CSV table of C-alpha atoms in Angstrom, one decimal:
chain,number,residue,atom,x,y,z
L,1,MET,CA,0.0,0.0,0.0
L,2,GLU,CA,1.3,3.4,-1.0
L,3,LYS,CA,1.8,5.8,1.9
L,4,VAL,CA,0.1,9.2,1.9
L,5,TYR,CA,2.3,12.0,3.2
L,6,MET,CA,0.7,14.9,4.9
L,7,SER,CA,1.2,17.4,7.7
L,8,LYS,CA,-0.5,17.1,11.1
L,9,GLU,CA,-2.9,19.9,10.0
L,10,GLY,CA,-3.8,18.1,6.8
L,11,TYR,CA,-4.4,14.9,8.8
L,12,GLU,CA,-6.7,16.7,11.2
L,13,LYS,CA,-8.6,18.4,8.4
L,14,LEU,CA,-9.3,15.0,6.8
L,15,LYS,CA,-10.3,13.4,10.1
L,16,LYS,CA,-12.7,16.3,10.7
L,17,GLU,CA,-14.2,15.8,7.2
L,18,LEU,CA,-14.6,12.1,7.8
L,19,ASP,CA,-16.2,12.7,11.2
L,20,GLU,CA,-18.7,15.2,9.6
L,21,LYS,CA,-19.6,12.7,6.9
L,22,LYS,CA,-20.1,9.8,9.3
L,23,ASN,CA,-21.9,11.6,12.1
L,24,VAL,CA,-23.8,14.4,10.3
L,25,LYS,CA,-24.3,13.6,6.6
L,26,ARG,CA,-25.1,10.0,7.2
L,27,SER,CA,-28.0,10.9,9.5
L,28,GLU,CA,-29.2,13.6,7.1
L,29,ILE,CA,-29.4,11.1,4.2
L,30,GLU,CA,-31.0,8.4,6.4
L,31,GLU,CA,-33.6,10.9,7.4
L,32,ALA,CA,-34.2,11.8,3.7
L,33,ILE,CA,-34.5,8.1,2.8
L,34,GLY,CA,-37.1,7.6,5.6
L,35,THR,CA,-39.1,10.6,4.5
L,36,ALA,CA,-39.1,9.5,0.9
L,37,ARG,CA,-40.0,6.0,1.9
L,38,ALA,CA,-43.1,7.3,3.7
L,39,HIS,CA,-44.4,8.7,0.4
L,40,GLY,CA,-45.3,5.2,-0.8
L,41,ASP,CA,-44.4,3.3,-4.0
L,42,LEU,CA,-40.6,3.1,-4.1
L,43,LYS,CA,-40.4,2.1,-7.8
L,44,GLU,CA,-41.5,5.5,-9.0
L,45,ASN,CA,-40.3,7.6,-6.1
L,46,ALA,CA,-37.6,10.0,-7.4
L,47,GLU,CA,-36.8,11.4,-3.9
L,48,TYR,CA,-36.1,7.9,-2.6
L,49,HIS,CA,-33.8,7.0,-5.6
L,50,ALA,CA,-31.9,10.3,-5.3
L,51,ALA,CA,-31.4,9.8,-1.5
L,52,ARG,CA,-30.2,6.2,-2.1
L,53,GLU,CA,-27.8,7.5,-4.7
L,54,ALA,CA,-26.5,10.2,-2.4
L,55,GLN,CA,-26.1,7.5,0.3
L,56,GLY,CA,-24.0,5.4,-2.0
L,57,LEU,CA,-21.8,8.3,-3.0
L,58,LEU,CA,-21.4,9.3,0.7
L,59,GLU,CA,-20.4,5.8,1.7
L,60,ALA,CA,-17.8,5.6,-1.1
L,61,LYS,CA,-16.3,8.9,0.0
L,62,ILE,CA,-16.2,7.7,3.6
L,63,ARG,CA,-14.3,4.5,2.5
L,64,GLN,CA,-11.9,6.7,0.5
L,65,LEU,CA,-11.2,9.0,3.5
L,66,GLU,CA,-10.7,6.0,5.8
L,67,ASP,CA,-8.3,4.4,3.4
L,68,LYS,CA,-6.3,7.6,3.0
L,69,LEU,CA,-6.1,8.2,6.7
L,70,ALA,CA,-5.0,4.5,7.3
L,71,ARG,CA,-2.1,5.0,4.9
L,72,THR,CA,-1.1,8.4,6.2
L,73,GLU,CA,2.4,9.1,7.4
L,74,ILE,CA,2.5,12.5,9.2
L,75,VAL,CA,5.6,14.4,8.2
L,76,ASP,CA,7.5,16.2,11.0
L,77,SER,CA,8.8,19.3,9.2
L,78,SER,CA,11.3,20.0,12.0
L,79,ASN,CA,13.4,17.1,10.8
L,80,ILE,CA,13.5,18.1,7.1
L,81,PRO,CA,16.6,19.7,5.7
L,82,THR,CA,15.9,23.3,4.6
L,83,ASP,CA,18.6,23.6,1.9
L,84,ALA,CA,16.7,21.6,-0.7
L,85,VAL,CA,13.1,21.2,-1.8
L,86,HIS,CA,11.2,18.7,0.4
L,87,PHE,CA,7.7,18.2,1.7
L,88,GLY,CA,6.2,21.4,3.0
L,89,ALA,CA,8.6,23.7,1.0
L,90,LYS,CA,7.4,27.0,-0.4
L,91,VAL,CA,9.3,27.2,-3.7
L,92,GLU,CA,9.7,30.2,-6.0
L,93,VAL,CA,10.6,29.1,-9.6
L,94,GLU,CA,11.3,30.8,-12.9
L,95,ASP,CA,9.8,29.3,-16.0
L,96,LEU,CA,12.9,29.3,-18.2
L,97,ASP,CA,10.9,29.4,-21.4
L,98,THR,CA,8.6,32.4,-20.5
L,99,GLY,CA,10.5,34.1,-17.7
L,100,ASP,CA,7.4,33.9,-15.5
L,101,ILE,CA,7.9,33.7,-11.7
L,102,GLU,CA,5.7,31.1,-10.0
L,103,ASN,CA,5.2,30.2,-6.4
L,104,TYR,CA,4.2,26.8,-5.1
L,105,GLU,CA,3.9,25.0,-1.7
L,106,LEU,CA,4.4,21.2,-1.7
L,107,VAL,CA,1.6,19.8,0.5
L,108,GLY,CA,0.1,16.5,1.3
L,109,ALA,CA,-3.3,15.0,0.5
L,110,GLY,CA,-6.2,17.0,1.8
L,111,GLU,CA,-4.2,20.3,1.8
L,112,ASP,CA,-3.8,20.7,-2.0
L,113,ASP,CA,-5.3,23.9,-3.5
L,114,PRO,CA,-3.8,24.3,-7.0
L,115,LEU,CA,-5.5,27.7,-7.6
L,116,ASN,CA,-3.6,29.0,-4.5
L,117,GLY,CA,-0.3,27.4,-5.4
L,118,LYS,CA,-0.6,24.4,-3.0
L,119,ILE,CA,0.3,21.3,-5.0
L,120,LEU,CA,0.5,17.7,-4.0
L,121,VAL,CA,4.0,16.5,-3.2
L,122,SER,CA,3.2,13.4,-5.2
L,123,SER,CA,2.4,15.4,-8.4
L,124,PRO,CA,4.8,15.1,-11.3
L,125,PHE,CA,5.7,18.8,-11.0
L,126,ALA,CA,6.5,18.5,-7.2
L,127,GLN,CA,8.4,15.3,-7.8
L,128,ALA,CA,10.6,17.0,-10.3
L,129,LEU,CA,11.5,19.7,-7.7
L,130,LEU,CA,12.3,17.4,-4.8
L,131,GLU,CA,15.8,17.3,-3.6
L,132,HIS,CA,16.9,20.2,-5.8
L,133,LYS,CA,18.5,23.4,-4.4
L,134,VAL,CA,18.4,27.1,-5.1
L,135,ASN,CA,19.8,28.0,-8.6
L,136,GLU,CA,19.4,24.5,-9.9
L,137,GLU,CA,17.4,23.9,-13.0
L,138,VAL,CA,14.8,21.1,-13.2
L,139,GLU,CA,12.8,19.6,-16.1
L,140,VAL,CA,9.2,18.6,-15.8
L,141,HIS,CA,7.9,16.1,-18.3
L,142,ALA,CA,4.4,17.2,-19.2
L,143,PRO,CA,1.9,16.2,-21.9
L,144,MET,CA,2.8,19.4,-23.8
L,145,GLY,CA,6.5,18.6,-23.7
L,146,VAL,CA,9.4,19.3,-21.3
L,147,LEU,CA,9.1,22.3,-19.1
L,148,ARG,CA,12.2,23.9,-17.7
L,149,TYR,CA,12.4,25.8,-14.4
L,150,LYS,CA,15.0,27.4,-12.2
L,151,ILE,CA,14.6,27.3,-8.4
L,152,LEU,CA,14.9,30.9,-7.1
L,153,LYS,CA,14.0,30.5,-3.5
L,154,ILE,CA,13.0,27.8,-0.9
L,155,ASP,CA,11.2,28.6,2.3
L,156,TYR,CA,9.7,26.5,5.1
C-alpha cells in the first residue's frame, strides 16, 4: 500500500471531514430516505432514488477517506533539511521558457489547492522539484513537452 504523506494539520482536516460525513451527513441522508419511503411506492419515487444514490456516494467517500487516513504518514517538518526542496517547502521558480515567476507550496493529501499554489508533493511537478536546491534547473515532463524551471527560493 502506497503511503500518503501529509502534515498534522492536513491529517486533522481529513479526520474532521470524515467525522462530519459519518456523524452528520449519514444521519441527514438516512432521514431523507425515511421521509421519501413514507411517500409510498418506491419504484417511481424519485426522492427515494436520489437519496439512495446520495447515500452510495457518501459511503464511497467515507471509505476513500478512511483508506487515505489509514495509509497516512505524518511528516514532521522539524526534521526536514531546509537547503533543498522537500515536503512542506514553499518554492519560487522561474519558467525558463517564458520568464514567468511562479510560487508553489508542496503539501500532502487534503491540503492541496492548486488555484492558490498548493500542490501535492506526489504530483509530477513537485516530484521534479524534490531534492533540488536554489539556482538548480529542473525539467518537468508534461503532456505538452518538457518544461524547464530554475529554483529561485526555498522557504519552510
